[in-house]
Amino acid sequence: ITQHVNHIFHPITGKKETLDSLLKGDDSVHWKRSLSNEWGRLAQGNDHGVKATDTIEFIAKSAVPSGRKVTYGSFVCDFKPLKEQQYRIRLVAGGDKLDYDDDPASPTASLLQSKLLLNSTISDAKDGARFMSADLKDYFLATPMETPEYMRSNIRHIPDDIIAKYNLRNIVTPDGWIYIKIKKGMYGLKQAAILAYQQLVTNLAKHGYTPCKYSVGLWTHATRRTKFCLCVDDFGIKYFSKDDADHLITSLRTSGYTVTTDWDGKNYCGLYLDWHYDKGYVDISMPDYVLNALKKFRHQFPLRPCHAPHQWNRPVYGQKIQFAKDEDTSDVLTEAAAITRIQQIVGTFLYYGRGIEYPILPALNEIGTQQSKPTTATNAAITELMDFLATHPNGIVRYHASDMILHVDTDAAYLVLPNAKSRIAGYFYLSSHPSNSSSPPLNGAILVECSTLKNVVGSAAESECGGCYHNATTAVPIRVALEELGHPQPKTPLKTDNATAAGFANKSMRQKRSKAWDMRYNWLRDRIAQGQFHIFWDTGSNNLADYFTKHHPPSHHIKTRQNYILKNHLVSKSQLLERMQLSIQTV
């Protein structure tokens, strides 16, 4: 059983720190104090006066019931310069080693639902809507468990003041282990999230707050206009009066929770929110996310700006035969560290791509198909992606006030992926009512779909119809969530640039050899008949999803970037050179 530490990297070498190295480093006094506070918080307190939760109890090894599994503990360390407690250590139980038969999944708001709430707030700002965020402290530590779990930790990771306070020298094993009984929900346990959620539902129901029936990450009140997103223990709250907001905060505090609030609503789910209620828009961004990630992965900044996140194939005009893309024959990476690094980079930037920087999604889609067996070409693609992000590190998406009507642009690229697969994309945004405008104003995307069409299709038209099907099924729960937020939806306009796909969905074409489509895609016809969608054709140049299905040259990225990301947020050549020199010095 091993101990781990995450998130902290040495400022000079860039190497990941261990708990042992932090306790011996220049800031060891702060880390030891934080470690003592964490043990005291979980147990029955410490000499520094930390508030105890009575979550764990130190026991002798002989007190562990026969046949019960004993798991490990991981220490997650982080530095939070804006928090009161800047040096933070959290002890996480190894839930993967413990048995839990029931479903441990806990409902939580998605990034999409959070963006819906942000749009709803700015669109209702003229009526007094405002946004704030709140956080519950020790959310997972407040729920008693019927059956306790057991864990052990090496005594070298327990500070001297805790050892003395709890007489741990009397129960330590000869090989240095301290055994621990977990009595309440704790970070890492499979059941901790669902137990905490169920307790929160019970507590808030007494005050009139309940999850929405179909969008359980969104909550509403029986009589007040308050709506909020619950992402684990973070609240994103839309309210119309100070009294409404105070009612929710008071309800949480009287239920026994410790609540911290951000009345300006500047931060939520890793997003920085810049509200302009009087002008009717909000900008969302993730400052320093890219630069911190590039530093973490020790990426060398490019000598010159990079405006394409991926390689692209130059068209050969006049060529009658179009050959498929050559198979990747470069060397396969076999080192576990190299494979893990690629997977970590994909995971790190996937959240940023889904949250802000939508243009990197096609590159991530293609790299993602190779990450289990990456090659040197995959590594080169990763480097180009990070060069692009170094050039465009601070993307900003703007949401304008709107009628809150969902619009979808859908597109597909036929046979552009290995094994005869196709890529589909969808651009989802909120804009004006179709009856008010035939050309709705462009708004920041609430969701961009960029994925591989799972089934191999027989024609470009079938791939386009597959894109319509995928994006329409994705739109259904969005329609429901919008209605639960108080924004009724007409037929959702779904734009395609393929006349055959539109003709099939609207039954305006005669079927001959398209019977293979029927089982999967007649769903579209059924939903059109129900009045949920209006599928129509428009030229490809007006289709916002076209950008995400293909690999474009840098000139196209520069030209169309303003459709998806605000302008003037590039890094200048001088800034690139400065950062590159800094990067070289730190390495």
Coordinates of C-alpha atoms in Angstrom, one line a residue:
I1 CA 0.0 0.0 0.0
T2 CA 1.5 3.3 -1.0
Q3 CA 0.8 7.0 -0.2
H4 CA 0.3 9.5 -2.9
V5 CA 0.2 13.3 -3.3
N6 CA -1.2 15.2 -6.2
H7 CA -1.3 18.7 -7.7
I8 CA 1.9 20.2 -6.3
F9 CA 4.9 20.6 -8.6
H10 CA 8.3 22.0 -7.8
P11 CA 8.6 25.6 -9.1
I12 CA 12.0 25.1 -10.6
T13 CA 12.2 21.5 -11.8
G14 CA 8.5 21.0 -12.5
K15 CA 8.6 17.6 -10.9
K16 CA 5.7 16.3 -8.9
E17 CA 6.2 16.7 -5.1
T18 CA 5.5 13.9 -2.6
L19 CA 4.1 14.5 0.8
D20 CA 7.5 13.6 2.3
S21 CA 9.2 16.2 0.1
L22 CA 6.7 18.9 1.1
L23 CA 7.2 18.1 4.8
K24 CA 11.0 18.5 4.3
G25 CA 10.9 21.5 2.0
D26 CA 11.2 25.3 2.5
D27 CA 7.5 25.6 3.5
S28 CA 7.5 22.5 5.8
V29 CA 6.1 24.5 8.7
H30 CA 3.0 25.4 6.8
W31 CA 2.5 21.9 5.3
K32 CA 3.0 20.3 8.8
R33 CA 0.4 22.6 10.2
S34 CA -2.0 21.8 7.4
L35 CA -1.5 18.1 7.9
S36 CA -2.2 18.4 11.6
N37 CA -5.3 20.4 10.8
E38 CA -6.5 17.7 8.4
W39 CA -6.0 14.9 11.0
G40 CA -7.6 17.0 13.7
R41 CA -10.6 17.9 11.5
L42 CA -11.2 14.3 10.6
A43 CA -10.8 13.0 14.2
Q44 CA -11.7 14.8 17.4
G45 CA -9.6 18.0 17.0
N46 CA -6.0 19.1 17.5
D47 CA -3.9 21.6 19.6
H48 CA -4.5 24.3 17.0
G49 CA -8.2 24.5 17.6
V50 CA -9.4 23.1 14.3
K51 CA -13.1 22.3 14.1
A52 CA -13.5 18.5 14.5
T53 CA -16.0 16.4 12.5
D54 CA -15.6 13.0 14.4
T55 CA -15.3 11.3 11.0
I56 CA -12.5 8.9 12.0
E57 CA -11.2 7.1 15.1
F58 CA -7.7 5.8 15.6
I59 CA -7.8 2.1 16.7
A60 CA -5.5 -0.8 17.3
K61 CA -5.1 -3.3 14.4
S62 CA -6.8 -5.9 16.6
A63 CA -10.0 -3.8 16.7
V64 CA -10.5 -4.3 12.9
P65 CA -13.3 -6.9 12.6
S66 CA -12.3 -10.2 11.1
G67 CA -12.8 -10.4 7.3
R68 CA -13.1 -6.6 6.8
K69 CA -11.0 -5.0 4.1
V70 CA -8.5 -2.3 5.1
T71 CA -7.8 0.3 2.4
Y72 CA -5.0 2.9 2.0
G73 CA -5.1 6.7 2.2
S74 CA -3.9 9.2 -0.3
F75 CA -2.9 12.8 0.5
V76 CA -4.1 15.4 -2.0
C77 CA -2.2 18.6 -1.6
D78 CA -2.8 21.9 -3.2
F79 CA -1.9 25.6 -2.8
K80 CA -4.8 28.0 -2.8
P81 CA -3.5 31.6 -2.7
L82 CA -7.0 33.1 -2.6
K83 CA -8.2 30.9 0.3
E84 CA -7.9 31.6 4.0
Q85 CA -6.0 28.3 4.3
Q86 CA -3.5 28.5 1.5
Y87 CA -1.6 25.3 2.2
R88 CA -4.3 22.6 1.9
I89 CA -4.0 18.8 2.5
R90 CA -6.9 16.4 2.2
L91 CA -6.8 12.8 3.2
V92 CA -8.7 10.6 0.7
A93 CA -9.7 7.0 1.4
G94 CA -8.9 4.4 -1.2
G95 CA -12.5 3.6 -2.1
D96 CA -11.4 1.4 -5.0
K97 CA -10.2 -1.3 -2.6
L98 CA -13.5 -1.4 -0.6
D99 CA -16.7 -3.3 -1.4
Y100 CA -20.0 -1.3 -1.8
D101 CA -22.9 -3.2 -3.4
D102 CA -25.4 -0.3 -3.9
D103 CA -25.2 2.2 -6.7
P104 CA -22.9 5.0 -5.4
A105 CA -23.6 7.5 -8.2
S106 CA -24.7 10.9 -7.0
P107 CA -26.6 13.4 -9.2
T108 CA -24.7 16.5 -9.9
A109 CA -24.9 19.4 -12.3
S110 CA -23.0 19.1 -15.6
L111 CA -21.0 21.9 -17.2
L112 CA -23.8 22.2 -19.7
Q113 CA -26.4 22.8 -17.0
S114 CA -24.2 25.4 -15.4
K115 CA -24.0 27.2 -18.7
L116 CA -27.8 27.1 -19.1
L117 CA -28.1 28.7 -15.7
L118 CA -25.6 31.4 -16.6
N119 CA -27.5 32.2 -19.8
S120 CA -30.8 32.2 -17.9
T121 CA -29.4 34.7 -15.4
I122 CA -28.1 37.2 -17.9
S123 CA -31.3 36.9 -20.0
D124 CA -33.4 37.7 -17.0
A125 CA -31.1 40.4 -15.7
K126 CA -33.4 43.1 -16.9
D127 CA -36.0 41.7 -14.5
G128 CA -33.5 41.8 -11.6
A129 CA -31.9 38.3 -11.9
R130 CA -28.4 38.1 -10.4
F131 CA -25.9 35.3 -9.9
M132 CA -23.9 34.2 -6.8
S133 CA -21.9 31.1 -5.8
A134 CA -21.6 29.3 -2.5
D135 CA -19.5 26.4 -1.2
L136 CA -20.2 23.9 1.5
K137 CA -17.3 23.1 3.8
D138 CA -16.8 19.5 4.8
Y139 CA -19.7 18.4 2.7
F140 CA -18.7 14.7 2.6
L141 CA -17.8 14.6 6.3
A142 CA -21.3 15.2 7.7
T143 CA -23.0 11.9 7.0
P144 CA -22.9 9.0 9.4
M145 CA -22.6 5.5 7.9
E146 CA -24.4 2.4 9.1
T147 CA -21.4 0.2 8.4
P148 CA -17.9 1.7 9.1
E149 CA -15.0 1.3 6.8
Y150 CA -11.3 0.8 7.7
M151 CA -8.1 2.4 6.5
R152 CA -4.5 2.6 7.6
S153 CA -1.8 5.2 7.3
N154 CA 2.0 5.2 8.0
I155 CA 2.9 7.0 11.2
R156 CA 5.5 9.1 9.4
H157 CA 2.6 10.9 7.8
I158 CA 1.1 11.8 11.1
P159 CA 2.4 15.0 12.8
D160 CA 4.0 14.8 16.3
D161 CA 1.2 16.8 18.0
I162 CA -1.5 14.4 16.7
I163 CA 0.7 11.4 17.8
A164 CA 0.9 12.8 21.3
K165 CA -2.7 13.9 21.5
Y166 CA -4.1 10.5 20.6
N167 CA -1.3 8.3 22.2
L168 CA -0.6 6.7 18.8
R169 CA 2.7 5.2 20.0
N170 CA 0.6 2.7 22.0
I171 CA -1.3 1.3 19.0
V172 CA 1.3 1.6 16.1
T173 CA 2.2 -1.7 14.5
P174 CA 5.8 -2.9 14.5
D175 CA 6.1 -2.0 10.8
G176 CA 4.8 1.6 11.4
W177 CA 1.1 1.5 10.5
I178 CA -1.8 3.2 12.3
Y179 CA -5.3 1.7 11.8
I180 CA -8.3 4.0 11.4
K181 CA -12.1 3.4 11.7
I182 CA -14.1 5.6 9.3
K183 CA -17.5 6.4 10.9
K184 CA -18.8 9.0 8.5
G185 CA -18.7 9.8 4.8
M186 CA -15.2 10.7 3.8
Y187 CA -13.4 11.7 0.6
G188 CA -12.7 8.7 -1.6
L189 CA -15.4 6.4 -0.3
K190 CA -17.7 5.2 -3.1
Q191 CA -20.8 5.8 -0.9
A192 CA -19.7 9.3 0.4
A193 CA -21.2 11.3 -2.4
I194 CA -24.6 9.6 -2.5
L195 CA -25.0 9.7 1.3
A196 CA -24.1 13.4 1.4
Y197 CA -26.5 14.1 -1.5
Q198 CA -29.4 12.2 0.1
Q199 CA -28.9 14.1 3.4
L200 CA -28.8 17.5 1.5
V201 CA -32.1 16.6 -0.3
T202 CA -33.7 15.8 3.0
N203 CA -32.4 18.9 4.7
L204 CA -33.4 21.3 1.9
A205 CA -36.8 19.8 1.4
K206 CA -37.8 21.1 4.8
H207 CA -37.2 24.6 3.4
G208 CA -39.0 24.1 0.0
Y209 CA -36.0 23.3 -2.2
T210 CA -36.1 20.2 -4.4
P211 CA -34.2 18.9 -7.5
C212 CA -35.9 19.4 -10.8
K213 CA -37.8 16.3 -11.8
Y214 CA -35.8 15.5 -15.0
S215 CA -32.7 17.7 -14.6
V216 CA -31.6 16.6 -11.1
G217 CA -28.5 18.8 -11.2
L218 CA -30.8 21.9 -11.2
W219 CA -32.8 22.8 -8.2
T220 CA -35.9 25.0 -7.7
H221 CA -38.0 26.3 -4.9
A222 CA -41.7 25.7 -4.3
T223 CA -42.7 29.4 -4.2
R224 CA -39.6 31.5 -4.8
R225 CA -38.0 32.2 -8.2
T226 CA -34.6 31.0 -7.1
K227 CA -32.9 28.4 -9.2
F228 CA -29.5 26.8 -8.6
C229 CA -27.0 24.3 -9.9
L230 CA -25.4 21.9 -7.5
C231 CA -22.0 20.6 -8.6
V232 CA -21.0 18.3 -5.8
D233 CA -20.7 20.9 -3.0
D234 CA -20.6 24.1 -5.1
F235 CA -23.8 26.1 -5.6
G236 CA -24.3 28.4 -8.6
I237 CA -27.4 30.4 -7.6
K238 CA -29.7 32.6 -9.7
Y239 CA -31.8 34.8 -7.5
F240 CA -34.1 37.8 -7.9
S241 CA -33.8 39.5 -4.5
K242 CA -31.5 39.6 -1.6
D243 CA -34.2 38.0 0.6
D244 CA -34.4 35.0 -1.8
A245 CA -30.6 34.5 -1.7
D246 CA -30.5 34.9 2.1
H247 CA -33.3 32.3 2.5
L248 CA -31.2 29.6 0.7
I249 CA -28.0 30.4 2.6
T250 CA -29.9 30.5 5.9
S251 CA -31.6 27.2 5.0
L252 CA -28.2 25.6 4.5
R253 CA -26.7 27.0 7.7
T254 CA -29.6 26.0 9.9
S255 CA -29.3 22.5 8.4
G256 CA -25.8 22.3 9.9
Y257 CA -23.6 23.2 6.9
T258 CA -20.7 25.7 6.9
V259 CA -21.3 27.9 3.9
T260 CA -18.9 30.3 2.2
T261 CA -20.4 32.8 -0.3
D262 CA -19.3 34.8 -3.3
W263 CA -21.9 37.5 -3.8
D264 CA -20.2 38.8 -7.0
G265 CA -20.6 35.4 -8.6
K266 CA -17.1 35.6 -10.1
N267 CA -16.1 31.9 -9.8
Y268 CA -18.0 28.7 -10.4
C269 CA -17.0 25.2 -11.5
G270 CA -13.5 26.4 -12.5
L271 CA -14.9 29.2 -14.6
Y272 CA -14.3 32.9 -14.1
L273 CA -17.4 34.9 -14.7
D274 CA -17.3 38.6 -15.7
W275 CA -20.8 39.9 -15.3
H276 CA -22.1 43.0 -17.2
Y277 CA -25.8 43.0 -16.2
D278 CA -26.4 46.5 -17.5
K279 CA -25.0 45.7 -20.9
G280 CA -26.7 42.3 -21.1
Y281 CA -23.7 39.9 -21.4
V282 CA -21.4 37.8 -19.3
D283 CA -17.9 36.6 -20.3
I284 CA -16.6 33.2 -19.1
S285 CA -13.0 32.2 -19.1
M286 CA -10.4 30.1 -17.3
P287 CA -7.5 32.4 -16.6
D288 CA -4.0 30.8 -16.3
Y289 CA -5.5 27.3 -16.8
V290 CA -3.5 26.8 -20.0
L291 CA -0.3 28.3 -18.8
N292 CA -0.3 26.3 -15.6
A293 CA -1.0 23.1 -17.6
L294 CA 1.8 23.9 -20.1
K295 CA 4.2 24.4 -17.2
K296 CA 3.0 21.2 -15.6
F297 CA 3.8 19.2 -18.7
R298 CA 7.0 21.2 -19.2
H299 CA 6.1 22.3 -22.7
Q300 CA 8.6 24.5 -24.6
F301 CA 6.8 27.6 -25.9
P302 CA 7.0 27.9 -29.8
L303 CA 9.3 30.3 -31.5
R304 CA 6.5 31.7 -33.6
P305 CA 2.7 31.8 -33.2
C306 CA 0.7 28.6 -34.0
H307 CA -2.8 29.2 -35.3
A308 CA -3.9 25.6 -36.0
P309 CA -4.3 23.0 -33.2
H310 CA -3.7 20.2 -35.7
Q311 CA -2.1 19.2 -39.0
W312 CA -4.1 19.7 -42.1
N313 CA -4.0 18.2 -45.6
R314 CA -3.5 20.6 -48.5
P315 CA -6.2 20.0 -51.2
V316 CA -5.0 18.8 -54.5
Y317 CA -7.2 20.6 -57.0
G318 CA -8.0 18.8 -60.2
Q319 CA -7.2 15.3 -58.8
K320 CA -9.9 12.9 -59.9
I321 CA -9.1 10.1 -57.5
Q322 CA -9.1 11.1 -53.8
F323 CA -7.0 8.6 -51.8
A324 CA -7.6 7.8 -48.2
K325 CA -5.3 9.2 -45.6
D326 CA -2.1 7.2 -45.2
E327 CA -2.1 4.8 -42.2
D328 CA 0.1 5.9 -39.4
T329 CA 3.3 3.8 -39.6
S330 CA 5.4 5.8 -37.1
D331 CA 7.0 4.1 -34.2
V332 CA 4.6 3.0 -31.4
L333 CA 5.4 4.4 -28.0
T334 CA 5.9 1.6 -25.5
E335 CA 7.1 3.4 -22.3
A336 CA 4.3 3.6 -19.8
A337 CA 5.3 7.1 -18.7
A338 CA 5.0 8.4 -22.3
I339 CA 1.6 6.9 -22.8
T340 CA 0.4 8.2 -19.4
R341 CA 1.7 11.7 -20.3
I342 CA -0.4 11.8 -23.5
Q343 CA -3.5 10.6 -21.7
Q344 CA -3.0 13.2 -19.0
I345 CA -2.6 16.0 -21.6
V346 CA -5.8 14.9 -23.3
G347 CA -7.7 14.7 -20.1
T348 CA -6.4 18.1 -18.9
F349 CA -7.3 20.0 -22.0
L350 CA -10.6 18.2 -22.7
Y351 CA -12.2 20.1 -19.9
Y352 CA -10.8 23.3 -21.2
G353 CA -12.0 22.5 -24.7
R354 CA -15.5 21.6 -23.5
G355 CA -15.6 24.7 -21.3
I356 CA -14.0 27.4 -23.3
E357 CA -11.7 26.6 -26.2
Y358 CA -14.0 24.7 -28.5
P359 CA -11.6 24.9 -31.5
I360 CA -9.3 22.3 -30.0
L361 CA -12.0 19.6 -29.9
P362 CA -11.4 18.1 -33.4
A363 CA -7.7 17.7 -32.5
L364 CA -8.6 16.1 -29.2
N365 CA -11.1 13.8 -30.9
E366 CA -8.4 12.5 -33.2
I367 CA -5.7 12.2 -30.6
G368 CA -8.2 10.5 -28.3
T369 CA -8.7 7.7 -30.8
Q370 CA -4.9 7.0 -30.6
Q371 CA -4.1 7.5 -26.9
S372 CA -4.4 3.9 -25.9
K373 CA -1.7 3.0 -28.5
P374 CA 0.1 6.3 -29.2
T375 CA 2.9 6.7 -31.8
T376 CA 5.5 9.3 -32.4
A377 CA 3.0 11.0 -34.7
T378 CA 0.6 11.2 -31.8
N379 CA 3.3 12.8 -29.8
A380 CA 3.8 15.4 -32.6
A381 CA 0.1 16.1 -32.7
I382 CA 0.2 16.7 -28.9
T383 CA 3.0 19.1 -29.4
E384 CA 1.2 21.1 -32.1
L385 CA -1.9 21.2 -29.9
M386 CA 0.0 22.7 -27.0
D387 CA 1.8 25.1 -29.4
F388 CA -1.7 26.4 -30.4
L389 CA -2.7 26.7 -26.8
A390 CA 0.5 28.6 -26.0
T391 CA -0.5 31.1 -28.7
H392 CA -4.2 31.2 -27.6
P393 CA -4.0 30.7 -23.8
N394 CA -6.8 32.9 -22.6
G395 CA -10.0 32.1 -24.6
I396 CA -13.2 33.9 -23.6
V397 CA -16.7 33.0 -24.5
R398 CA -19.5 35.6 -24.3
Y399 CA -23.1 34.9 -23.5
H400 CA -25.6 37.6 -24.6
A401 CA -29.1 38.0 -23.1
S402 CA -31.5 36.2 -25.5
D403 CA -35.0 34.7 -25.8
M404 CA -33.4 31.5 -24.4
I405 CA -34.5 29.4 -27.4
L406 CA -32.2 26.5 -28.3
H407 CA -30.7 26.5 -31.8
V408 CA -28.6 23.6 -33.2
D409 CA -26.2 23.5 -36.2
T410 CA -25.2 20.0 -37.2
D411 CA -22.6 18.7 -39.6
A412 CA -20.6 15.5 -40.4
A413 CA -17.4 14.7 -42.3
Y414 CA -17.5 11.4 -44.1
L415 CA -14.6 8.8 -43.7
V416 CA -12.1 11.2 -42.1
L417 CA -11.1 8.9 -39.3
P418 CA -9.4 5.5 -39.2
N419 CA -11.4 2.3 -39.9
A420 CA -13.8 4.1 -42.2
K421 CA -15.3 6.2 -39.4
S422 CA -16.9 9.6 -39.7
R423 CA -16.8 12.6 -37.5
I424 CA -20.0 14.5 -36.4
A425 CA -20.3 17.9 -34.8
G426 CA -23.0 20.0 -33.3
Y427 CA -23.1 23.7 -32.2
F428 CA -25.7 24.4 -29.6
Y429 CA -26.5 28.0 -28.6
L430 CA -29.4 30.1 -27.2
S431 CA -30.8 32.9 -29.2
S432 CA -34.0 34.6 -30.4
H433 CA -37.4 33.0 -31.1
P434 CA -37.6 31.6 -34.6
S435 CA -40.7 33.7 -35.2
N436 CA -38.8 36.8 -34.4
S437 CA -35.8 36.3 -36.7
S438 CA -35.1 34.0 -39.7
S439 CA -31.4 34.5 -38.9
P440 CA -30.9 34.3 -35.1
P441 CA -28.1 36.4 -33.6
L442 CA -25.0 34.3 -32.9
N443 CA -24.4 33.6 -29.2
G444 CA -21.6 31.7 -27.3
A445 CA -22.1 28.0 -27.4
I446 CA -23.5 26.2 -24.4
L447 CA -22.3 22.9 -25.9
V448 CA -20.1 21.8 -28.8
E449 CA -20.4 18.2 -29.8
C450 CA -17.4 16.8 -31.7
S451 CA -17.3 13.0 -31.7
T452 CA -16.8 9.9 -33.8
L453 CA -19.9 8.4 -35.4
K454 CA -19.9 4.9 -33.9
N455 CA -21.4 3.0 -36.8
V456 CA -19.7 2.8 -40.2
V457 CA -22.1 4.4 -42.7
G458 CA -22.4 3.9 -46.4
S459 CA -22.5 7.5 -47.7
A460 CA -21.9 11.1 -46.9
A461 CA -25.7 11.6 -46.7
E462 CA -26.0 8.9 -44.1
S463 CA -23.2 10.4 -42.0
E464 CA -25.0 13.7 -42.1
C465 CA -28.3 12.1 -41.1
G466 CA -26.4 10.4 -38.3
G467 CA -25.1 13.7 -37.2
C468 CA -28.7 15.0 -37.1
Y469 CA -29.8 12.1 -35.1
H470 CA -27.0 12.4 -32.6
N471 CA -27.4 16.1 -32.0
A472 CA -31.2 15.9 -31.9
T473 CA -31.0 13.2 -29.1
T474 CA -28.6 15.5 -27.3
A475 CA -30.9 18.4 -27.7
V476 CA -33.9 16.7 -26.0
P477 CA -32.6 16.8 -22.4
I478 CA -31.5 20.4 -23.0
R479 CA -35.0 21.4 -24.1
V480 CA -36.3 19.8 -20.9
A481 CA -33.8 21.6 -18.7
L482 CA -34.6 24.9 -20.3
E483 CA -38.3 24.4 -19.6
E484 CA -37.6 23.4 -16.0
L485 CA -35.7 26.7 -15.7
G486 CA -38.8 28.5 -16.9
H487 CA -38.0 28.9 -20.6
P488 CA -40.6 27.1 -22.8
Q489 CA -39.3 25.9 -26.1
P490 CA -40.9 25.9 -29.5
K491 CA -39.8 23.5 -32.3
T492 CA -36.0 23.5 -32.0
P493 CA -34.4 24.7 -35.2
L494 CA -31.8 22.2 -36.4
K495 CA -29.7 23.3 -39.3
T496 CA -28.0 20.9 -41.7
D497 CA -26.1 21.7 -44.9
N498 CA -27.0 18.3 -46.5
A499 CA -30.2 18.4 -48.5
T500 CA -30.6 14.6 -48.4
A501 CA -30.5 14.5 -44.6
A502 CA -33.1 17.2 -44.4
G503 CA -35.2 15.6 -47.1
F504 CA -35.2 12.2 -45.3
A505 CA -36.1 13.7 -41.9
N506 CA -38.9 15.8 -43.3
K507 CA -40.2 13.0 -45.6
S508 CA -39.8 15.2 -48.6
M509 CA -37.7 12.7 -50.6
R510 CA -38.6 9.3 -52.0
Q511 CA -36.7 6.4 -50.4
K512 CA -35.1 3.9 -52.7
R513 CA -32.0 2.4 -51.2
S514 CA -32.1 4.2 -47.8
K515 CA -33.9 1.4 -45.9
A516 CA -30.7 0.9 -43.9
W517 CA -31.4 4.2 -42.3
D518 CA -34.9 3.4 -41.1
M519 CA -34.5 1.9 -37.7
R520 CA -32.0 4.4 -36.3
Y521 CA -33.1 7.6 -38.1
N522 CA -36.9 7.3 -38.2
W523 CA -36.6 8.6 -34.6
L524 CA -36.0 12.0 -36.3
R525 CA -39.2 11.8 -38.2
D526 CA -41.1 10.8 -35.0
R527 CA -39.7 13.8 -33.1
I528 CA -40.5 16.2 -35.9
A529 CA -44.1 14.9 -35.9
Q530 CA -44.2 15.5 -32.1
G531 CA -43.3 19.2 -32.8
Q532 CA -39.9 19.1 -31.0
F533 CA -37.7 19.9 -34.0
H534 CA -37.7 21.8 -37.2
I535 CA -34.9 20.4 -39.4
F536 CA -34.0 22.6 -42.3
W537 CA -31.2 23.0 -44.9
D538 CA -28.8 26.0 -45.2
T539 CA -25.5 26.5 -47.0
G540 CA -22.4 25.1 -45.4
S541 CA -20.9 28.6 -45.0
N542 CA -23.7 29.4 -42.6
N543 CA -23.3 26.2 -40.6
L544 CA -21.4 26.7 -37.3
A545 CA -20.8 23.0 -36.8
D546 CA -18.8 22.6 -40.0
Y547 CA -15.7 24.1 -38.3
F548 CA -15.6 21.1 -35.9
T549 CA -15.7 18.2 -38.4
K550 CA -12.6 18.9 -40.4
H551 CA -8.9 19.9 -40.1
H552 CA -8.6 23.5 -41.4
P553 CA -5.5 25.5 -42.4
P554 CA -4.3 28.3 -40.0
S555 CA -5.9 31.0 -42.3
H556 CA -9.3 29.5 -41.7
H557 CA -8.8 29.3 -38.0
I558 CA -7.8 33.0 -37.9
K559 CA -10.8 34.0 -40.0
T560 CA -13.5 32.1 -38.2
R561 CA -12.2 32.2 -34.6
Q562 CA -14.3 35.2 -33.7
N563 CA -17.4 33.1 -34.3
Y564 CA -16.5 30.9 -31.3
I565 CA -14.0 32.8 -29.2
L566 CA -13.8 36.6 -28.5
K567 CA -11.1 38.4 -30.5
N568 CA -7.9 40.0 -29.2
H569 CA -6.9 37.4 -26.7
L570 CA -3.8 36.1 -28.4
V571 CA -0.2 36.1 -27.1
S572 CA 2.1 38.4 -29.0
K573 CA 5.3 37.2 -30.5
S574 CA 7.3 39.1 -27.9
Q575 CA 5.3 37.5 -25.1
L576 CA 5.9 34.1 -26.7
L577 CA 9.7 34.7 -26.8
E578 CA 9.6 35.9 -23.2
R579 CA 7.8 32.9 -22.0
M580 CA 10.0 30.6 -24.0
Q581 CA 13.1 32.0 -22.4
L582 CA 11.5 31.7 -19.0
S583 CA 10.6 28.1 -19.8
I584 CA 14.2 27.3 -20.8
Q585 CA 15.6 28.9 -17.6
T586 CA 13.2 26.9 -15.4
V587 CA 14.2 23.6 -17.1

